[in-house]
Amino acid sequence: MKSGKASLGYKSTLKNLRSGKAKLILISKNTPPLRKSEIEYYAMLAKTSVHHFSGNNLDLGTACGKLFRVGTLSVLDAGDSDILKTDK
């Protein structure tokens, strides 16, 4: 998370999906099923790819370099990484 823009959290992920800014959505393994299906539905409408992170929300937060739990993450701009290319 050195370059590019990402948004952490459920509410901001839904907001970015509705506005069409999100390029990729990451969902942690222990996200509740209703919340997960709602994000997947909005992503399908916005034609955005969804990746299910293999770790729980604590692992996703650590991978982002944060000291708190992150259930969902939306990538707005990849920066100089190739995260959007590897998902396809």
mmCIF file of N, CA, C and O in Angstrom:
data_model
loop_
_atom_site.group_PDB
_atom_site.id
_atom_site.type_symbol
_atom_site.label_atom_id
_atom_site.label_comp_id
_atom_site.label_asym_id
_atom_site.label_seq_id
_atom_site.Cartn_x
_atom_site.Cartn_y
_atom_site.Cartn_z
ATOM 1 N N MET A 1 0.826 -1.184 0.000
ATOM 2 C CA MET A 1 0.000 0.000 0.000
ATOM 3 C C MET A 1 0.873 1.250 0.000
ATOM 4 O O MET A 1 0.556 2.226 0.612
ATOM 5 N N LYS A 2 1.969 1.163 -0.712
ATOM 6 C CA LYS A 2 2.866 2.307 -0.810
ATOM 7 C C LYS A 2 2.379 3.302 -1.856
ATOM 8 O O LYS A 2 2.461 4.509 -1.662
ATOM 9 N N SER A 3 1.877 2.803 -2.980
ATOM 10 C CA SER A 3 1.406 3.700 -4.033
ATOM 11 C C SER A 3 -0.028 3.335 -4.389
ATOM 12 O O SER A 3 -0.511 2.258 -4.057
ATOM 13 N N GLY A 4 -0.686 4.217 -5.074
ATOM 14 C CA GLY A 4 -2.073 3.975 -5.452
ATOM 15 C C GLY A 4 -3.026 4.419 -4.357
ATOM 16 O O GLY A 4 -2.623 4.988 -3.341
ATOM 17 N N LYS A 5 -4.310 4.146 -4.575
ATOM 18 C CA LYS A 5 -5.320 4.525 -3.600
ATOM 19 C C LYS A 5 -6.193 3.327 -3.291
ATOM 20 O O LYS A 5 -6.586 2.593 -4.186
ATOM 21 N N ALA A 6 -6.488 3.151 -2.023
ATOM 22 C CA ALA A 6 -7.374 2.083 -1.574
ATOM 23 C C ALA A 6 -8.269 2.632 -0.480
ATOM 24 O O ALA A 6 -7.918 3.595 0.206
ATOM 25 N N SER A 7 -9.414 2.018 -0.342
ATOM 26 C CA SER A 7 -10.378 2.434 0.659
ATOM 27 C C SER A 7 -10.711 1.234 1.528
ATOM 28 O O SER A 7 -11.015 0.158 1.010
ATOM 29 N N LEU A 8 -10.651 1.406 2.836
ATOM 30 C CA LEU A 8 -10.875 0.319 3.774
ATOM 31 C C LEU A 8 -12.272 0.410 4.364
ATOM 32 O O LEU A 8 -12.747 1.502 4.662
ATOM 33 N N GLY A 9 -12.922 -0.718 4.522
ATOM 34 C CA GLY A 9 -14.195 -0.750 5.216
ATOM 35 C C GLY A 9 -15.382 -1.027 4.324
ATOM 36 O O GLY A 9 -15.339 -0.871 3.104
ATOM 37 N N TYR A 10 -16.463 -1.441 4.983
ATOM 38 C CA TYR A 10 -17.677 -1.862 4.289
ATOM 39 C C TYR A 10 -18.419 -0.680 3.674
ATOM 40 O O TYR A 10 -18.785 -0.708 2.499
ATOM 41 N N LYS A 11 -18.634 0.368 4.465
ATOM 42 C CA LYS A 11 -19.405 1.517 3.972
ATOM 43 C C LYS A 11 -18.712 2.224 2.822
ATOM 44 O O LYS A 11 -19.344 2.576 1.822
ATOM 45 N N SER A 12 -17.424 2.422 2.936
ATOM 46 C CA SER A 12 -16.703 3.108 1.859
ATOM 47 C C SER A 12 -16.590 2.222 0.619
ATOM 48 O O SER A 12 -16.575 2.730 -0.504
ATOM 49 N N THR A 13 -16.548 0.896 0.807
ATOM 50 C CA THR A 13 -16.535 -0.009 -0.340
ATOM 51 C C THR A 13 -17.841 0.084 -1.113
ATOM 52 O O THR A 13 -17.837 0.183 -2.343
ATOM 53 N N LEU A 14 -18.965 0.091 -0.398
ATOM 54 C CA LEU A 14 -20.259 0.227 -1.067
ATOM 55 C C LEU A 14 -20.390 1.583 -1.753
ATOM 56 O O LEU A 14 -20.919 1.679 -2.864
ATOM 57 N N LYS A 15 -19.882 2.618 -1.117
ATOM 58 C CA LYS A 15 -19.936 3.960 -1.704
ATOM 59 C C LYS A 15 -19.126 4.027 -2.994
ATOM 60 O O LYS A 15 -19.559 4.587 -4.000
ATOM 61 N N ASN A 16 -17.938 3.396 -2.988
ATOM 62 C CA ASN A 16 -17.092 3.383 -4.183
ATOM 63 C C ASN A 16 -17.680 2.517 -5.290
ATOM 64 O O ASN A 16 -17.521 2.824 -6.467
ATOM 65 N N LEU A 17 -18.360 1.443 -4.913
ATOM 66 C CA LEU A 17 -19.012 0.610 -5.922
ATOM 67 C C LEU A 17 -20.177 1.348 -6.573
ATOM 68 O O LEU A 17 -20.382 1.273 -7.783
ATOM 69 N N ARG A 18 -20.956 2.057 -5.772
ATOM 70 C CA ARG A 18 -22.090 2.795 -6.317
ATOM 71 C C ARG A 18 -21.643 3.918 -7.237
ATOM 72 O O ARG A 18 -22.297 4.195 -8.240
ATOM 73 N N SER A 19 -20.535 4.557 -6.898
ATOM 74 C CA SER A 19 -20.053 5.667 -7.724
ATOM 75 C C SER A 19 -19.217 5.185 -8.905
ATOM 76 O O SER A 19 -18.889 5.971 -9.781
ATOM 77 N N GLY A 20 -18.827 3.912 -8.926
ATOM 78 C CA GLY A 20 -18.075 3.355 -10.039
ATOM 79 C C GLY A 20 -16.585 3.610 -9.970
ATOM 80 O O GLY A 20 -15.882 3.437 -10.963
ATOM 81 N N LYS A 21 -16.074 3.969 -8.804
ATOM 82 C CA LYS A 21 -14.644 4.267 -8.671
ATOM 83 C C LYS A 21 -13.804 3.024 -8.393
ATOM 84 O O LYS A 21 -12.617 2.999 -8.675
ATOM 85 N N ALA A 22 -14.408 1.984 -7.831
ATOM 86 C CA ALA A 22 -13.656 0.794 -7.416
ATOM 87 C C ALA A 22 -13.244 -0.037 -8.621
ATOM 88 O O ALA A 22 -14.014 -0.250 -9.547
ATOM 89 N N LYS A 23 -11.992 -0.503 -8.604
ATOM 90 C CA LYS A 23 -11.466 -1.348 -9.670
ATOM 91 C C LYS A 23 -11.401 -2.819 -9.241
ATOM 92 O O LYS A 23 -11.523 -3.709 -10.054
ATOM 93 N N LEU A 24 -11.190 -3.050 -7.950
ATOM 94 C CA LEU A 24 -11.066 -4.394 -7.405
ATOM 95 C C LEU A 24 -11.541 -4.371 -5.959
ATOM 96 O O LEU A 24 -11.292 -3.408 -5.237
ATOM 97 N N ILE A 25 -12.227 -5.440 -5.547
ATOM 98 C CA ILE A 25 -12.713 -5.557 -4.178
ATOM 99 C C ILE A 25 -12.075 -6.786 -3.548
ATOM 100 O O ILE A 25 -12.068 -7.862 -4.150
ATOM 101 N N LEU A 26 -11.534 -6.628 -2.338
ATOM 102 C CA LEU A 26 -11.014 -7.752 -1.566
ATOM 103 C C LEU A 26 -11.913 -7.951 -0.355
ATOM 104 O O LEU A 26 -12.195 -6.990 0.373
ATOM 105 N N ILE A 27 -12.362 -9.186 -0.147
ATOM 106 C CA ILE A 27 -13.236 -9.516 0.969
ATOM 107 C C ILE A 27 -12.539 -10.572 1.819
ATOM 108 O O ILE A 27 -12.059 -11.575 1.294
ATOM 109 N N SER A 28 -12.487 -10.353 3.135
ATOM 110 C CA SER A 28 -11.825 -11.327 4.006
ATOM 111 C C SER A 28 -12.683 -12.575 4.167
ATOM 112 O O SER A 28 -13.873 -12.583 3.864
ATOM 113 N N LYS A 29 -12.058 -13.636 4.666
ATOM 114 C CA LYS A 29 -12.709 -14.938 4.755
ATOM 115 C C LYS A 29 -13.847 -14.939 5.775
ATOM 116 O O LYS A 29 -14.852 -15.604 5.570
ATOM 117 N N ASN A 30 -13.709 -14.194 6.858
ATOM 118 C CA ASN A 30 -14.717 -14.250 7.912
ATOM 119 C C ASN A 30 -15.732 -13.100 7.853
ATOM 120 O O ASN A 30 -16.344 -12.763 8.848
ATOM 121 N N THR A 31 -15.915 -12.519 6.674
ATOM 122 C CA THR A 31 -16.970 -11.518 6.498
ATOM 123 C C THR A 31 -18.317 -12.235 6.545
ATOM 124 O O THR A 31 -18.460 -13.311 5.956
ATOM 125 N N PRO A 32 -19.312 -11.668 7.221
ATOM 126 C CA PRO A 32 -20.627 -12.317 7.300
ATOM 127 C C PRO A 32 -21.227 -12.553 5.915
ATOM 128 O O PRO A 32 -21.044 -11.733 5.008
ATOM 129 N N PRO A 33 -21.945 -13.671 5.728
ATOM 130 C CA PRO A 33 -22.462 -14.041 4.401
ATOM 131 C C PRO A 33 -23.395 -12.997 3.772
ATOM 132 O O PRO A 33 -23.336 -12.769 2.567
ATOM 133 N N LEU A 34 -24.240 -12.354 4.572
ATOM 134 C CA LEU A 34 -25.154 -11.355 4.022
ATOM 135 C C LEU A 34 -24.388 -10.147 3.489
ATOM 136 O O LEU A 34 -24.661 -9.639 2.399
ATOM 137 N N ARG A 35 -23.396 -9.714 4.241
ATOM 138 C CA ARG A 35 -22.565 -8.582 3.829
ATOM 139 C C ARG A 35 -21.757 -8.932 2.581
ATOM 140 O O ARG A 35 -21.621 -8.137 1.664
ATOM 141 N N LYS A 36 -21.239 -10.173 2.547
ATOM 142 C CA LYS A 36 -20.452 -10.637 1.414
ATOM 143 C C LYS A 36 -21.299 -10.689 0.143
ATOM 144 O O LYS A 36 -20.874 -10.243 -0.921
ATOM 145 N N SER A 37 -22.512 -11.203 0.260
ATOM 146 C CA SER A 37 -23.379 -11.304 -0.916
ATOM 147 C C SER A 37 -23.829 -9.931 -1.398
ATOM 148 O O SER A 37 -23.984 -9.715 -2.601
ATOM 149 N N GLU A 38 -24.017 -8.990 -0.483
ATOM 150 C CA GLU A 38 -24.396 -7.631 -0.885
ATOM 151 C C GLU A 38 -23.263 -6.950 -1.660
ATOM 152 O O GLU A 38 -23.501 -6.318 -2.696
ATOM 153 N N ILE A 39 -22.035 -7.126 -1.199
ATOM 154 C CA ILE A 39 -20.883 -6.552 -1.900
ATOM 155 C C ILE A 39 -20.716 -7.201 -3.271
ATOM 156 O O ILE A 39 -20.452 -6.523 -4.263
ATOM 157 N N GLU A 40 -20.893 -8.529 -3.331
ATOM 158 C CA GLU A 40 -20.781 -9.223 -4.611
ATOM 159 C C GLU A 40 -21.860 -8.768 -5.587
ATOM 160 O O GLU A 40 -21.619 -8.663 -6.787
ATOM 161 N N TYR A 41 -23.073 -8.493 -5.084
ATOM 162 C CA TYR A 41 -24.160 -8.029 -5.945
ATOM 163 C C TYR A 41 -23.846 -6.649 -6.521
ATOM 164 O O TYR A 41 -23.987 -6.414 -7.723
ATOM 165 N N TYR A 42 -23.393 -5.726 -5.665
ATOM 166 C CA TYR A 42 -23.026 -4.388 -6.143
ATOM 167 C C TYR A 42 -21.849 -4.457 -7.117
ATOM 168 O O TYR A 42 -21.785 -3.703 -8.084
ATOM 169 N N ALA A 43 -20.910 -5.361 -6.864
ATOM 170 C CA ALA A 43 -19.758 -5.506 -7.749
ATOM 171 C C ALA A 43 -20.175 -6.057 -9.107
ATOM 172 O O ALA A 43 -19.634 -5.668 -10.141
ATOM 173 N N MET A 44 -21.167 -6.960 -9.108
ATOM 174 C CA MET A 44 -21.670 -7.491 -10.364
ATOM 175 C C MET A 44 -22.345 -6.381 -11.177
ATOM 176 O O MET A 44 -22.161 -6.303 -12.389
ATOM 177 N N LEU A 45 -23.098 -5.519 -10.512
ATOM 178 C CA LEU A 45 -23.753 -4.413 -11.204
ATOM 179 C C LEU A 45 -22.734 -3.412 -11.752
ATOM 180 O O LEU A 45 -22.920 -2.853 -12.829
ATOM 181 N N ALA A 46 -21.649 -3.193 -10.996
ATOM 182 C CA ALA A 46 -20.631 -2.236 -11.405
ATOM 183 C C ALA A 46 -19.565 -2.851 -12.301
ATOM 184 O O ALA A 46 -18.638 -2.159 -12.719
ATOM 185 N N LYS A 47 -19.671 -4.156 -12.580
ATOM 186 C CA LYS A 47 -18.689 -4.887 -13.400
ATOM 187 C C LYS A 47 -17.275 -4.761 -12.815
ATOM 188 O O LYS A 47 -16.317 -4.475 -13.511
ATOM 189 N N THR A 48 -17.192 -4.951 -11.506
ATOM 190 C CA THR A 48 -15.927 -4.880 -10.780
ATOM 191 C C THR A 48 -15.570 -6.279 -10.309
ATOM 192 O O THR A 48 -16.439 -7.031 -9.876
ATOM 193 N N SER A 49 -14.304 -6.645 -10.397
ATOM 194 C CA SER A 49 -13.897 -7.985 -9.972
ATOM 195 C C SER A 49 -13.764 -8.049 -8.452
ATOM 196 O O SER A 49 -13.414 -7.074 -7.790
ATOM 197 N N VAL A 50 -14.064 -9.227 -7.918
ATOM 198 C CA VAL A 50 -14.032 -9.469 -6.478
ATOM 199 C C VAL A 50 -13.031 -10.579 -6.199
ATOM 200 O O VAL A 50 -13.032 -11.605 -6.883
ATOM 201 N N HIS A 51 -12.176 -10.367 -5.220
ATOM 202 C CA HIS A 51 -11.222 -11.389 -4.805
ATOM 203 C C HIS A 51 -11.506 -11.736 -3.355
ATOM 204 O O HIS A 51 -11.622 -10.848 -2.510
ATOM 205 N N HIS A 52 -11.646 -13.038 -3.064
ATOM 206 C CA HIS A 52 -11.877 -13.488 -1.698
ATOM 207 C C HIS A 52 -10.524 -13.761 -1.066
ATOM 208 O O HIS A 52 -9.831 -14.701 -1.454
ATOM 209 N N PHE A 53 -10.168 -12.937 -0.091
ATOM 210 C CA PHE A 53 -8.889 -13.048 0.603
ATOM 211 C C PHE A 53 -8.904 -14.309 1.461
ATOM 212 O O PHE A 53 -9.885 -14.590 2.148
ATOM 213 N N SER A 54 -7.835 -15.081 1.423
ATOM 214 C CA SER A 54 -7.812 -16.378 2.107
ATOM 215 C C SER A 54 -7.687 -16.246 3.627
ATOM 216 O O SER A 54 -8.009 -17.179 4.351
ATOM 217 N N GLY A 55 -7.226 -15.112 4.121
ATOM 218 C CA GLY A 55 -7.093 -14.915 5.562
ATOM 219 C C GLY A 55 -8.304 -14.223 6.157
ATOM 220 O O GLY A 55 -9.217 -13.800 5.450
ATOM 221 N N ASN A 56 -8.311 -14.098 7.477
ATOM 222 C CA ASN A 56 -9.420 -13.411 8.127
ATOM 223 C C ASN A 56 -9.203 -11.898 8.102
ATOM 224 O O ASN A 56 -8.249 -11.405 7.494
ATOM 225 N N ASN A 57 -10.098 -11.157 8.766
ATOM 226 C CA ASN A 57 -10.017 -9.701 8.694
ATOM 227 C C ASN A 57 -8.799 -9.139 9.422
ATOM 228 O O ASN A 57 -8.291 -8.090 9.051
ATOM 229 N N LEU A 58 -8.277 -9.838 10.396
ATOM 230 C CA LEU A 58 -7.051 -9.397 11.059
ATOM 231 C C LEU A 58 -5.857 -9.541 10.124
ATOM 232 O O LEU A 58 -4.986 -8.663 10.063
ATOM 233 N N ASP A 59 -5.829 -10.623 9.345
ATOM 234 C CA ASP A 59 -4.752 -10.837 8.369
ATOM 235 C C ASP A 59 -4.804 -9.806 7.250
ATOM 236 O O ASP A 59 -3.767 -9.334 6.780
ATOM 237 N N LEU A 60 -6.020 -9.456 6.810
ATOM 238 C CA LEU A 60 -6.158 -8.454 5.750
ATOM 239 C C LEU A 60 -5.707 -7.085 6.245
ATOM 240 O O LEU A 60 -5.056 -6.338 5.522
ATOM 241 N N GLY A 61 -6.028 -6.753 7.488
ATOM 242 C CA GLY A 61 -5.562 -5.496 8.066
ATOM 243 C C GLY A 61 -4.047 -5.446 8.178
ATOM 244 O O GLY A 61 -3.413 -4.433 7.895
ATOM 245 N N THR A 62 -3.437 -6.565 8.556
ATOM 246 C CA THR A 62 -1.982 -6.635 8.656
ATOM 247 C C THR A 62 -1.347 -6.527 7.280
ATOM 248 O O THR A 62 -0.310 -5.880 7.118
ATOM 249 N N ALA A 63 -1.965 -7.143 6.270
ATOM 250 C CA ALA A 63 -1.442 -7.061 4.909
ATOM 251 C C ALA A 63 -1.506 -5.633 4.377
ATOM 252 O O ALA A 63 -0.678 -5.231 3.555
ATOM 253 N N CYS A 64 -2.475 -4.861 4.855
ATOM 254 C CA CYS A 64 -2.583 -3.452 4.456
ATOM 255 C C CYS A 64 -1.629 -2.558 5.236
ATOM 256 O O CYS A 64 -1.494 -1.380 4.932
ATOM 257 N N GLY A 65 -0.987 -3.104 6.255
ATOM 258 C CA GLY A 65 -0.075 -2.309 7.064
ATOM 259 C C GLY A 65 -0.784 -1.559 8.177
ATOM 260 O O GLY A 65 -0.243 -0.603 8.728
ATOM 261 N N LYS A 66 -1.970 -1.988 8.525
ATOM 262 C CA LYS A 66 -2.743 -1.337 9.583
ATOM 263 C C LYS A 66 -2.722 -2.199 10.835
ATOM 264 O O LYS A 66 -2.472 -3.400 10.783
ATOM 265 N N LEU A 67 -3.000 -1.592 11.964
ATOM 266 C CA LEU A 67 -3.013 -2.310 13.235
ATOM 267 C C LEU A 67 -4.427 -2.671 13.662
ATOM 268 O O LEU A 67 -4.661 -3.010 14.813
ATOM 269 N N PHE A 68 -5.377 -2.607 12.746
ATOM 270 C CA PHE A 68 -6.754 -2.950 13.065
ATOM 271 C C PHE A 68 -7.300 -3.900 12.012
ATOM 272 O O PHE A 68 -6.675 -4.151 10.990
ATOM 273 N N ARG A 69 -8.485 -4.431 12.269
ATOM 274 C CA ARG A 69 -9.095 -5.409 11.367
ATOM 275 C C ARG A 69 -9.727 -4.703 10.177
ATOM 276 O O ARG A 69 -10.306 -3.629 10.306
ATOM 277 N N VAL A 70 -9.622 -5.323 9.011
ATOM 278 C CA VAL A 70 -10.205 -4.795 7.781
ATOM 279 C C VAL A 70 -11.008 -5.920 7.133
ATOM 280 O O VAL A 70 -10.444 -6.920 6.723
ATOM 281 N N GLY A 71 -12.328 -5.745 7.052
ATOM 282 C CA GLY A 71 -13.181 -6.766 6.459
ATOM 283 C C GLY A 71 -13.202 -6.694 4.952
ATOM 284 O O GLY A 71 -13.137 -7.710 4.262
ATOM 285 N N THR A 72 -13.315 -5.481 4.415
ATOM 286 C CA THR A 72 -13.350 -5.296 2.966
ATOM 287 C C THR A 72 -12.413 -4.167 2.572
ATOM 288 O O THR A 72 -12.207 -3.225 3.323
ATOM 289 N N LEU A 73 -11.864 -4.293 1.386
ATOM 290 C CA LEU A 73 -10.919 -3.316 0.861
ATOM 291 C C LEU A 73 -11.257 -3.088 -0.601
ATOM 292 O O LEU A 73 -11.471 -4.049 -1.343
ATOM 293 N N SER A 74 -11.364 -1.843 -1.004
ATOM 294 C CA SER A 74 -11.602 -1.542 -2.415
ATOM 295 C C SER A 74 -10.396 -0.795 -2.972
ATOM 296 O O SER A 74 -9.934 0.175 -2.375
ATOM 297 N N VAL A 75 -9.885 -1.272 -4.089
ATOM 298 C CA VAL A 75 -8.746 -0.649 -4.753
ATOM 299 C C VAL A 75 -9.298 0.373 -5.748
ATOM 300 O O VAL A 75 -10.049 0.025 -6.657
ATOM 301 N N LEU A 76 -8.932 1.636 -5.550
ATOM 302 C CA LEU A 76 -9.388 2.703 -6.430
ATOM 303 C C LEU A 76 -8.396 2.982 -7.537
ATOM 304 O O LEU A 76 -8.770 3.243 -8.672
ATOM 305 N N ASP A 77 -7.110 2.936 -7.195
ATOM 306 C CA ASP A 77 -6.045 3.173 -8.162
ATOM 307 C C ASP A 77 -4.885 2.265 -7.786
ATOM 308 O O ASP A 77 -4.443 2.268 -6.638
ATOM 309 N N ALA A 78 -4.427 1.468 -8.729
ATOM 310 C CA ALA A 78 -3.390 0.479 -8.430
ATOM 311 C C ALA A 78 -2.017 1.096 -8.222
ATOM 312 O O ALA A 78 -1.156 0.497 -7.597
ATOM 313 N N GLY A 79 -1.772 2.274 -8.741
ATOM 314 C CA GLY A 79 -0.448 2.877 -8.625
ATOM 315 C C GLY A 79 0.542 2.139 -9.494
ATOM 316 O O GLY A 79 0.249 1.815 -10.643
ATOM 317 N N ASP A 80 1.717 1.830 -8.957
ATOM 318 C CA ASP A 80 2.719 1.123 -9.754
ATOM 319 C C ASP A 80 2.719 -0.384 -9.495
ATOM 320 O O ASP A 80 3.607 -1.090 -9.944
ATOM 321 N N SER A 81 1.707 -0.904 -8.798
ATOM 322 C CA SER A 81 1.631 -2.350 -8.577
ATOM 323 C C SER A 81 0.854 -3.013 -9.716
ATOM 324 O O SER A 81 0.192 -2.351 -10.511
ATOM 325 N N ASP A 82 0.931 -4.329 -9.773
ATOM 326 C CA ASP A 82 0.226 -5.067 -10.816
ATOM 327 C C ASP A 82 -0.923 -5.877 -10.228
ATOM 328 O O ASP A 82 -1.253 -6.949 -10.722
ATOM 329 N N ILE A 83 -1.566 -5.355 -9.199
ATOM 330 C CA ILE A 83 -2.645 -6.084 -8.516
ATOM 331 C C ILE A 83 -3.848 -6.278 -9.421
ATOM 332 O O ILE A 83 -4.538 -7.298 -9.351
ATOM 333 N N LEU A 84 -4.136 -5.340 -10.311
ATOM 334 C CA LEU A 84 -5.287 -5.476 -11.184
ATOM 335 C C LEU A 84 -5.025 -6.440 -12.330
ATOM 336 O O LEU A 84 -5.949 -7.078 -12.827
ATOM 337 N N LYS A 85 -3.781 -6.593 -12.730
ATOM 338 C CA LYS A 85 -3.445 -7.497 -13.823
ATOM 339 C C LYS A 85 -3.439 -8.945 -13.382
ATOM 340 O O LYS A 85 -3.817 -9.832 -14.130
ATOM 341 N N THR A 86 -3.016 -9.210 -12.161
ATOM 342 C CA THR A 86 -2.913 -10.584 -11.668
ATOM 343 C C THR A 86 -4.271 -11.164 -11.351
ATOM 344 O O THR A 86 -4.426 -12.381 -11.306
ATOM 345 N N ASP A 87 -5.293 -10.351 -11.125
ATOM 346 C CA ASP A 87 -6.608 -10.852 -10.766
ATOM 347 C C ASP A 87 -7.346 -11.412 -11.976
ATOM 348 O O ASP A 87 -8.222 -12.243 -11.839
ATOM 349 N N LYS A 88 -7.002 -10.974 -13.184
ATOM 350 C CA LYS A 88 -7.747 -11.395 -14.364
ATOM 351 C C LYS A 88 -7.422 -12.755 -14.835
ATOM 352 O O LYS A 88 -6.693 -13.506 -14.690
#
